[in-house]
Tab-separated table of C-alpha atoms and ligand atoms in Angstrom:
chain	number	residue	atom	x	y	z
A	1	MET	CA	106.541	147.921	135.430
A	2	CYS	CA	107.298	145.918	138.729
A	3	ASP	CA	104.290	146.588	141.037
A	4	THR	CA	105.875	145.098	144.078
A	5	CYS	CA	108.741	147.403	144.158
A	6	GLY	CA	109.177	149.337	141.225
A	7	CYS	CA	112.214	147.592	140.402
A	8	ASN	CA	114.508	147.289	136.802
A	9	VAL	CA	113.388	150.504	135.081
A	10	THR	CA	117.079	152.089	134.098
A	11	PRO	CA	117.735	154.405	131.604
A	12	GLY	CA	119.009	151.695	129.824
A	13	ASN	CA	115.332	149.798	129.155
A	14	ALA	CA	113.061	152.752	129.514
A	15	HIS	CA	112.481	153.505	125.949
A	16	LEU	CA	110.574	149.591	126.354
A	17	VAL	CA	107.932	150.915	128.585
A	18	LYS	CA	105.525	151.284	126.344
A	19	PRO	CA	102.664	154.342	126.073
A	20	GLY	CA	99.434	153.813	126.959
A	21	GLY	CA	99.465	151.137	129.643
A	22	ALA	CA	100.817	147.087	130.019
A	23	LEU	CA	98.007	145.975	128.042
A	24	HIS	CA	98.171	145.978	124.040
A	25	ARG	CA	95.420	144.443	122.213
A	26	THR	CA	95.999	143.869	118.188
A	27	ASP	CA	93.560	142.904	115.333
A	28	ASP	CA	94.304	139.410	115.371
A	29	GLY	CA	93.663	138.865	118.882
A	30	ARG	CA	97.081	138.782	120.218
A	31	GLU	CA	97.173	140.691	123.398
A	32	ALA	CA	100.737	142.148	125.016
A	33	VAL	CA	101.437	142.196	127.816
A	34	SER	CA	104.724	144.519	129.481
A	35	VAL	CA	106.233	142.943	132.335
A	36	LEU	CA	109.496	144.470	132.684
A	37	ARG	CA	110.414	142.484	135.706
A	38	ASN	CA	113.458	140.692	137.140
A	39	LEU	CA	113.601	137.082	136.098
A	40	LEU	CA	114.587	135.945	139.214
A	41	HIS	CA	112.343	138.414	141.063
A	42	GLU	CA	111.284	135.449	143.479
A	43	ASN	CA	114.612	135.135	144.299
A	44	ASP	CA	115.257	138.320	145.039
A	45	HIS	CA	112.139	138.762	147.036
A	46	THR	CA	113.088	135.650	149.350
A	47	ALA	CA	116.645	137.144	149.638
A	48	ALA	CA	115.064	140.483	151.028
A	49	HIS	CA	112.975	138.058	153.068
A	50	ASN	CA	116.267	136.537	154.492
A	51	ARG	CA	118.054	139.775	154.787
A	52	GLN	CA	115.154	141.307	157.440
A	53	HIS	CA	115.707	137.567	159.000
A	54	PHE	CA	119.604	138.258	159.500
A	55	ASP	CA	119.207	142.352	160.789
A	56	GLN	CA	116.311	141.116	163.127
A	57	HIS	CA	118.382	139.026	165.125
A	58	GLY	CA	121.760	141.481	164.485
A	59	VAL	CA	123.560	138.422	162.300
A	60	LEU	CA	125.971	139.556	159.827
A	61	ALA	CA	125.682	137.292	156.856
A	62	ILE	CA	128.785	136.569	154.444
A	63	ASN	CA	128.620	134.700	151.024
A	64	LEU	CA	131.860	133.510	150.466
A	65	MET	CA	132.145	132.420	146.578
A	66	SER	CA	135.188	130.883	144.275
A	67	SER	CA	136.185	128.520	141.815
A	68	PRO	CA	136.059	124.780	143.613
A	69	GLY	CA	138.993	124.662	145.952
A	70	ALA	CA	140.067	128.162	146.557
A	71	GLY	CA	140.117	127.357	149.863
A	72	LYS	CA	136.538	128.261	151.254
A	73	THR	CA	136.583	125.833	153.618
A	74	ALA	CA	140.034	126.194	154.698
A	75	LEU	CA	139.502	129.659	155.494
A	76	LEU	CA	136.547	129.532	157.322
A	77	GLU	CA	138.190	126.453	159.523
A	78	ALA	CA	140.668	129.246	160.544
A	79	THR	CA	138.745	131.843	160.894
A	80	ILE	CA	136.713	129.948	163.623
A	81	LYS	CA	140.050	129.155	165.147
A	82	ARG	CA	140.587	132.755	165.746
A	83	LEU	CA	136.703	134.164	166.208
A	84	GLY	CA	135.033	131.168	167.394
A	85	LYS	CA	135.596	132.282	171.282
A	86	GLU	CA	134.621	136.227	170.625
A	87	LEU	CA	132.230	135.465	168.222
A	88	SER	CA	128.695	132.874	168.124
A	89	ILE	CA	129.222	131.779	164.475
A	90	ALA	CA	127.561	129.443	162.322
A	91	VAL	CA	128.084	127.828	158.690
A	92	ILE	CA	126.013	127.306	155.396
A	93	GLU	CA	127.589	124.913	153.409
A	94	GLY	CA	126.632	124.457	149.982
A	95	ASP	CA	127.664	121.729	147.830
A	96	LEU	CA	127.024	119.591	144.873
A	97	GLU	CA	126.682	115.811	146.806
A	98	THR	CA	128.446	115.595	150.021
A	99	GLU	CA	128.382	116.569	153.767
A	100	ASN	CA	132.205	116.842	154.123
A	101	ASP	CA	132.625	120.191	154.484
A	102	ALA	CA	129.872	120.760	156.591
A	103	GLU	CA	131.312	117.796	158.939
A	104	ARG	CA	134.979	119.655	158.525
A	105	ILE	CA	133.152	122.596	160.225
A	106	ARG	CA	131.596	120.773	162.782
A	107	GLN	CA	134.547	119.658	164.077
A	108	HIS	CA	135.594	123.213	165.282
A	109	GLY	CA	132.397	122.834	167.420
A	110	VAL	CA	130.180	125.365	165.166
A	111	PRO	CA	127.190	124.574	163.289
A	112	ALA	CA	126.872	124.115	160.023
A	113	ILE	CA	123.764	123.072	157.876
A	114	GLN	CA	124.784	121.042	154.767
A	115	ILE	CA	122.399	122.192	151.490
A	116	THR	CA	123.643	119.507	148.750
A	117	THR	CA	121.899	121.265	145.663
A	118	GLY	CA	122.220	118.000	143.490
A	119	SER	CA	122.606	119.429	139.937
A	120	ALA	CA	122.210	122.523	140.731
A	121	CYS	CA	125.336	124.749	140.446
A	122	HIS	CA	124.501	127.531	143.204
A	123	LEU	CA	123.033	128.336	146.022
A	124	ASP	CA	119.180	129.924	145.777
A	125	ALA	CA	117.366	132.412	148.456
A	126	HIS	CA	114.937	129.282	149.259
A	127	MET	CA	117.784	127.165	149.668
A	128	VAL	CA	119.269	129.515	152.086
A	129	HIS	CA	115.906	130.573	153.693
A	130	ASP	CA	115.358	126.918	154.372
A	131	ALA	CA	118.592	126.362	156.201
A	132	LEU	CA	117.710	129.448	158.222
A	133	HIS	CA	115.329	127.845	160.078
A	134	GLN	CA	117.279	125.065	161.121
A	135	LEU	CA	119.550	127.683	162.951
A	136	ASP	CA	119.063	129.390	166.583
A	137	LEU	CA	119.716	133.109	164.849
A	138	ALA	CA	119.350	134.953	168.108
A	139	ALA	CA	122.128	133.291	169.370
A	140	LEU	CA	124.868	133.786	166.334
A	141	ASP	CA	126.539	137.052	165.497
A	142	ILE	CA	127.671	135.808	161.964
A	143	VAL	CA	126.759	133.487	159.604
A	144	PHE	CA	128.610	132.146	156.808
A	145	ILE	CA	127.598	130.844	153.769
A	146	GLU	CA	129.775	128.721	151.517
A	147	ASN	CA	128.119	128.713	148.217
A	148	VAL	CA	129.238	126.295	145.634
A	149	GLY	CA	132.547	126.392	144.034
A	150	ASN	CA	131.453	128.081	140.733
A	151	LEU	CA	132.615	131.789	139.214
A	152	VAL	CA	129.668	131.984	137.194
A	153	CYS	CA	126.184	130.590	138.359
A	154	PRO	CA	126.785	131.982	142.184
A	155	ALA	CA	126.751	135.491	140.561
A	156	SER	CA	123.057	135.813	139.632
A	157	PHE	CA	121.602	134.711	143.245
A	158	ASP	CA	121.209	136.888	145.672
A	159	LEU	CA	120.748	134.901	149.087
A	160	GLY	CA	120.178	138.304	151.202
A	161	GLN	CA	123.910	138.397	152.511
A	162	HIS	CA	124.942	141.767	154.041
A	163	ALA	CA	129.004	141.170	151.802
A	164	ASN	CA	130.112	139.277	148.646
A	165	VAL	CA	133.483	137.929	149.571
A	166	ILE	CA	135.326	136.371	147.147
A	167	LEU	CA	138.499	134.260	147.323
A	168	LEU	CA	141.119	133.904	144.306
A	169	SER	CA	143.647	131.611	145.323
A	170	VAL	CA	146.947	132.025	143.512
A	171	PRO	CA	147.413	129.151	141.195
A	172	GLU	CA	144.183	129.953	139.256
A	173	GLY	CA	145.875	133.071	138.050
A	174	ASP	CA	145.602	136.646	137.765
A	175	ASP	CA	143.396	137.441	135.540
A	176	LYS	CA	139.942	135.647	137.142
A	177	PRO	CA	138.515	139.285	137.516
A	178	ALA	CA	138.784	139.499	133.681
A	179	LYS	CA	137.611	136.469	133.097
A	180	TYR	CA	134.680	135.984	135.380
A	181	PRO	CA	133.213	139.671	135.739
A	182	VAL	CA	129.746	139.121	136.565
A	183	MET	CA	131.228	137.448	139.481
A	184	PHE	CA	133.841	139.921	140.549
A	185	ARG	CA	132.071	142.619	139.877
A	186	ALA	CA	129.620	141.650	142.566
A	187	ALA	CA	132.587	141.421	145.372
A	188	ASP	CA	132.787	144.038	148.428
A	189	LEU	CA	136.256	141.946	149.519
A	190	VAL	CA	138.449	139.640	147.369
A	191	LEU	CA	140.873	137.726	148.997
A	192	LEU	CA	143.951	135.911	147.616
A	193	SER	CA	144.060	132.818	149.280
A	194	LYS	CA	147.370	130.316	149.137
A	195	CYS	CA	149.232	133.235	149.012
A	196	ASP	CA	152.185	130.811	150.665
A	197	LEU	CA	152.681	129.473	147.131
A	198	LEU	CA	153.634	132.866	145.559
A	199	PRO	CA	156.747	132.046	145.948
A	200	LEU	CA	156.189	128.999	143.816
A	201	LEU	CA	154.289	131.113	141.069
A	202	ASP	CA	156.113	133.599	139.919
A	203	ASP	CA	153.610	134.827	137.032
A	204	PHE	CA	150.785	135.772	139.545
A	205	SER	CA	150.671	139.341	140.211
A	206	THR	CA	149.243	140.723	142.913
A	207	ASP	CA	149.207	144.027	141.212
A	208	LYS	CA	147.378	142.837	138.103
A	209	ALA	CA	144.582	140.759	139.931
A	210	ARG	CA	143.846	144.530	141.903
A	211	ARG	CA	144.347	146.241	138.178
A	212	HIS	CA	141.491	143.593	136.590
A	213	LEU	CA	139.345	144.393	139.602
A	214	ARG	CA	139.598	148.008	139.057
A	215	GLU	CA	138.809	147.667	135.289
A	216	LEU	CA	135.910	146.225	136.534
A	217	ALA	CA	134.727	149.487	138.445
A	218	ASN	CA	134.859	147.678	141.523
A	219	PRO	CA	136.544	149.630	144.025
A	220	ALA	CA	136.708	146.642	146.785
A	221	GLU	CA	139.676	145.663	148.963
A	222	VAL	CA	141.713	143.062	147.860
A	223	PHE	CA	143.917	141.360	150.747
A	224	GLU	CA	146.624	138.542	150.640
A	225	LEU	CA	146.304	135.712	152.881
A	226	SER	CA	147.061	132.299	153.621
A	227	ALA	CA	144.969	130.039	155.769
A	228	ARG	CA	147.689	127.658	155.817
A	229	THR	CA	150.173	129.824	157.684
A	230	GLY	CA	148.222	132.278	158.848
A	231	ASP	CA	149.849	135.069	157.161
A	232	GLY	CA	147.462	137.886	156.390
A	233	MET	CA	144.635	136.441	158.338
A	234	THR	CA	144.965	139.512	160.591
A	235	GLN	CA	143.043	142.125	158.042
A	236	TRP	CA	140.797	139.780	157.178
A	237	LEU	CA	139.694	139.359	160.518
A	238	ASP	CA	139.740	142.541	161.277
A	239	TRP	CA	137.981	143.911	158.020
A	240	VAL	CA	135.122	140.886	159.739
A	241	MET	CA	135.216	142.408	163.240
A	242	ASP	CA	134.463	145.564	161.213
A	243	ARG	CA	131.379	144.341	159.247
A	244	GLU	CA	129.639	142.895	162.627
A	245	ALA	CA	130.760	146.360	164.268
A	246	ARG	CA	129.388	148.212	162.128
A	247	LEU	CA	125.771	145.965	161.449
A	248	GLU	CA	125.395	146.308	165.157
A	249	HIS	CA	125.962	149.837	165.090
A	250	ARG	CA	123.561	150.502	162.205
A	251	LEU	CA	120.722	148.117	163.850
A	252	GLY	CA	121.527	150.401	166.673
A	253	GLU	CA	120.337	153.518	165.211
A	254	LEU	CA	117.771	152.043	162.917
A	255	HIS	CA	116.041	150.472	166.404
A	256	THR	CA	116.632	154.229	168.007
A	257	ASP	CA	115.008	155.836	165.191
A	258	ASN	CA	112.220	153.658	165.239
A	259	HIS	CA	111.577	154.639	168.978
A	260	ALA	CA	111.637	158.030	168.111
A	261	ASP	CA	109.073	157.577	165.493
A	262	ALA	CA	106.826	155.737	167.906
A	263	THR	CA	107.519	158.348	170.827
A	264	THR	CA	106.608	161.607	168.297
A	265	ALA	CA	103.641	160.195	166.627
A	266	PRO	CA	100.271	162.049	167.055
B	1	MET	CA	124.473	125.237	134.409
B	2	HIS	CA	121.763	128.046	136.291
B	3	GLU	CA	120.129	128.747	132.562
B	4	LEU	CA	117.412	126.023	133.561
B	5	ALA	CA	116.811	127.292	136.759
B	6	VAL	CA	116.579	130.815	135.286
B	7	CYS	CA	114.457	129.431	132.578
B	8	GLN	CA	112.366	128.172	134.855
B	9	ALA	CA	111.545	131.280	137.103
B	10	LEU	CA	110.566	132.810	133.618
B	11	MET	CA	108.224	130.143	133.402
B	12	ASP	CA	106.622	131.023	136.321
B	13	GLN	CA	105.819	134.563	135.671
B	14	VAL	CA	104.484	133.331	132.554
B	15	GLU	CA	102.379	131.155	133.279
B	16	ASN	CA	101.360	134.317	135.955
B	17	VAL	CA	100.674	136.305	133.096
B	18	ALA	CA	99.035	133.878	131.020
B	19	ARG	CA	96.521	132.775	133.466
B	20	GLU	CA	95.750	136.892	134.876
B	21	GLN	CA	94.863	137.203	130.756
B	22	SER	CA	92.975	133.932	130.980
B	23	ALA	CA	95.065	133.037	127.738
B	24	ALA	CA	94.556	129.814	125.408
B	25	HIS	CA	98.379	129.995	124.885
B	26	VAL	CA	101.448	132.012	124.803
B	27	VAL	CA	102.570	133.322	121.677
B	28	SER	CA	105.726	134.972	122.533
B	29	ILE	CA	107.987	135.553	125.293
B	30	HIS	CA	110.485	139.234	124.584
B	31	LEU	CA	113.627	138.749	127.409
B	32	GLY	CA	116.396	141.563	127.183
B	33	ILE	CA	119.206	140.799	128.671
B	34	GLY	CA	122.747	142.084	129.352
B	35	PRO	CA	125.853	140.607	129.192
B	36	LEU	CA	126.800	141.297	133.075
B	37	SER	CA	123.529	139.593	133.925
B	38	GLY	CA	125.768	136.034	134.176
B	39	VAL	CA	123.053	134.395	132.133
B	40	GLU	CA	123.799	133.241	128.574
B	41	PRO	CA	120.950	133.919	125.894
B	42	GLY	CA	122.235	130.332	123.939
B	43	LEU	CA	122.209	128.554	127.028
B	44	LEU	CA	118.588	130.123	128.037
B	45	SER	CA	117.092	129.578	124.467
B	46	GLN	CA	117.982	125.746	124.628
B	47	ALA	CA	116.843	125.365	128.040
B	48	PHE	CA	113.557	126.833	127.319
B	49	PRO	CA	111.946	124.219	125.030
B	50	ILE	CA	112.818	121.904	128.497
B	51	ALA	CA	111.237	124.092	130.925
B	52	SER	CA	108.094	125.147	128.833
B	53	ALA	CA	107.069	121.519	127.779
B	54	GLY	CA	103.798	120.784	128.193
B	55	SER	CA	102.886	124.859	129.518
B	56	LEU	CA	100.592	127.152	127.953
B	57	ALA	CA	104.097	128.527	126.186
B	58	ALA	CA	105.427	125.160	124.845
B	59	ASP	CA	104.779	126.703	121.507
B	60	ALA	CA	105.978	130.400	121.950
B	61	GLU	CA	108.850	132.108	120.372
B	62	LEU	CA	111.588	132.872	122.668
B	63	VAL	CA	112.517	136.496	121.764
B	64	ILE	CA	115.731	137.553	122.890
B	65	THR	CA	117.601	141.109	123.278
B	66	SER	CA	120.676	141.846	123.867
B	67	LEU	CA	121.135	145.145	125.924
B	68	PRO	CA	124.629	147.247	125.743
B	69	VAL	CA	126.651	147.592	128.325
B	70	VAL	CA	126.748	151.543	129.407
B	71	VAL	CA	128.907	152.995	132.576
B	72	HIS	CA	128.519	156.895	133.506
B	73	CYS	CA	131.798	158.354	134.588
B	74	ARG	CA	131.633	160.216	138.376
B	75	GLU	CA	134.825	161.391	137.294
B	76	CYS	CA	134.141	163.594	134.054
B	77	ASP	CA	130.227	162.645	134.305
B	78	CYS	CA	129.756	161.170	131.098
B	79	GLN	CA	128.081	157.919	129.584
B	80	SER	CA	129.382	155.512	127.299
B	81	GLU	CA	129.191	152.261	125.847
B	82	VAL	CA	131.777	149.729	127.186
B	83	GLN	CA	133.328	145.766	126.762
B	84	PRO	CA	131.747	144.021	129.579
B	85	THR	CA	135.372	143.241	130.870
B	86	ARG	CA	136.832	146.575	130.600
B	87	LEU	CA	134.037	149.481	132.613
B	88	LEU	CA	136.011	152.194	132.081
B	89	CYS	CA	135.193	155.525	130.821
B	90	SER	CA	135.801	155.737	127.436
B	91	HIS	CA	136.272	159.259	128.072
B	92	CYS	CA	138.953	159.786	130.526
B	93	GLY	CA	140.024	156.310	131.610
B	94	ALA	CA	138.982	156.183	134.847
B	95	TRP	CA	137.383	153.433	137.045
B	96	GLN	CA	134.977	155.328	139.140
B	97	THR	CA	131.937	154.373	136.701
B	98	THR	CA	128.435	152.975	137.641
B	99	LEU	CA	126.619	150.675	135.410
B	100	VAL	CA	123.600	152.540	133.918
B	101	SER	CA	123.153	149.389	131.964
B	102	GLY	CA	123.809	145.560	131.209
B	103	ASP	CA	123.188	143.529	133.955
B	104	GLU	CA	119.417	143.173	133.301
B	105	MET	CA	117.669	140.169	133.268
B	106	LEU	CA	114.106	141.365	132.199
B	107	LEU	CA	111.017	139.563	131.575
B	108	GLU	CA	109.735	142.388	129.088
B	109	ARG	CA	106.760	141.665	127.152
B	110	VAL	CA	104.813	138.676	126.817
B	111	GLU	CA	102.261	138.300	123.892
B	112	VAL	CA	99.350	135.756	124.305
B	113	ILE	CA	96.115	134.656	122.497
B	114	CYS	CA	92.957	135.017	124.940
B	115	GLU	CA	90.327	132.418	125.297
B	116	LYS	CA	87.482	134.850	124.924
B	117	SER	CA	89.265	136.943	122.507
B	118	THR	CA	88.257	139.579	119.913
B	119	PRO	CA	84.625	139.896	118.441
B	120	ALA	CA	85.972	138.874	115.140
B	121	GLN	CA	87.431	135.780	116.594
B	122	ALA	CA	84.287	134.949	118.076
B	123	ARG	CA	82.190	135.496	115.257
B	124	GLY	CA	84.972	132.566	113.417
B	125	VAL	CA	84.216	130.061	115.804
B	126	LEU	CA	79.906	130.686	115.475
B	127	HIS	CA	80.764	130.647	111.276
B	128	SER	CA	82.490	127.155	112.008
C	301	GTP	N1	149.024	125.468	149.800
C	301	GTP	C1	147.699	126.063	150.366
C	301	GTP	N2	146.577	125.004	149.928
C	301	GTP	C2	145.877	125.438	151.009
C	301	GTP	C3	145.077	126.823	151.447
C	301	GTP	N3	144.414	126.987	151.958
C	301	GTP	C4	143.549	125.514	151.048
C	301	GTP	N4	144.269	124.870	150.817
C	301	GTP	C5	144.085	123.646	149.916
C	301	GTP	O1	143.439	123.863	149.013
C	301	GTP	C6	142.604	122.556	148.839
C	301	GTP	C7	141.228	122.932	148.984
C	301	GTP	O2	140.601	123.677	149.872
C	301	GTP	P1	139.479	123.905	150.494
C	301	GTP	O3	139.426	124.469	151.406
C	301	GTP	O4	138.667	122.528	150.798
C	301	GTP	O5	138.554	124.507	149.247
C	301	GTP	P2	137.405	124.846	149.053
C	301	GTP	O6	137.201	126.279	148.171
C	301	GTP	O7	136.360	124.528	150.374
C	301	GTP	O8	136.581	123.503	147.992
C	301	GTP	P3	135.048	123.385	147.647
C	301	GTP	O9	134.066	123.614	148.576
C	301	GTP	O10	135.281	122.350	147.031
C	301	GTP	O11	135.019	124.634	146.539
C	301	GTP	C8	143.211	121.548	149.976
C	301	GTP	O12	143.699	120.588	149.395
C	301	GTP	C9	143.386	122.748	150.781
C	301	GTP	O13	144.487	121.779	151.998
C	301	GTP	C10	146.036	127.631	151.853
C	301	GTP	O14	146.149	128.787	152.584
C	301	GTP	N5	147.416	127.245	151.531
C	302	MG	MG1	134.630	123.782	150.676
C	303	ZN	ZN1	110.382	143.657	142.416
C	304	ZN	ZN1	135.311	159.940	132.421
């Protein structure tokens, strides 16, 4: 069993926990050591550490994921244009090779840290941790993390975000949630992007996209928007503002609780 | 392909276990993988020789057990085994379910041979 946090023993695998402790020695000199720990244990602990950093500074962290070219950077640009005056925003950009996306963001006067992953098809918690220390978290309200465009790999790596937002651009088809269940199960919000193209794509049903998401037992909301025309942006921006306010509220309560504990302690 | 990264993380854990046990080498590594973990057992097996090369586990057998996808229904309180792309309750059809098993990627067990092993082996060394 995980000695750090007792994670990972679920009803589904509890039968694997052998009675008689973690170590079992057989006559032929073999030792069977029972571990029962998530393969990405290190990543998960760094992710928790990142989340602490974010919480400490009251910074909302949003992990944006999608297939390549679904419109993540365009959405961020449109979001910065609308919220950049009210809120202090920074962006962490994950990309295989280029600095292009970070440069696009910087043109809007927002700090952007580019992580070039080389051959890695996803961001991991360590990469995000390194990027965090290049940002002045105390001066920020929101950090958007634009993950590498990929509907498979990023889903397995917790980064320490508060919410996963997944873009599904309408040219990709409405059955993407059924084809990529691991990714779409992780969504806290799904954005159907490039909705200005809906009139051209008569086979994309927004209802079907929603139904596929429910079939993954995911209750997440689904918004329709277009970063290009601005349609539907308000609902998304309200969602971001609401999450930011809720984080501030939660951290405020935590602070009061800690304070109360400290003053009533003997 | 993130399986190589996952496999490297696996090797770090296996090497820790081997070191703690003062193992001479690792005989076998046992994983439990659910289809909703995002890790493909086949790709993991392919990545293993690359990630384990030159380590104490270079000759180890990688044994991967596929774990079932099981959901618990919050509507009718039933448990059912389902397909990874349809997590609906198979009793009442509700989508309001909670995953009980199926998203694991677990290192379950490592079998090692120890340097200073059993008395029987120690005697064997003396005799040779
Ligand atoms: N019609 C339309 N096109 C869009 C919209 N948003 C983005 N695009 C176009 O889609 C293409 C990709 O957009 P990006 O914002 O670079 O997509 P991305 O997800 O950041 O791409 P990667 O970072 O490479 O994965 C560009 O040609 C954009 O102009 C939209 O709302 N409507
Ligand atoms: Mg981009
Ligand atoms: Zn743990
Ligand atoms: Zn049911």
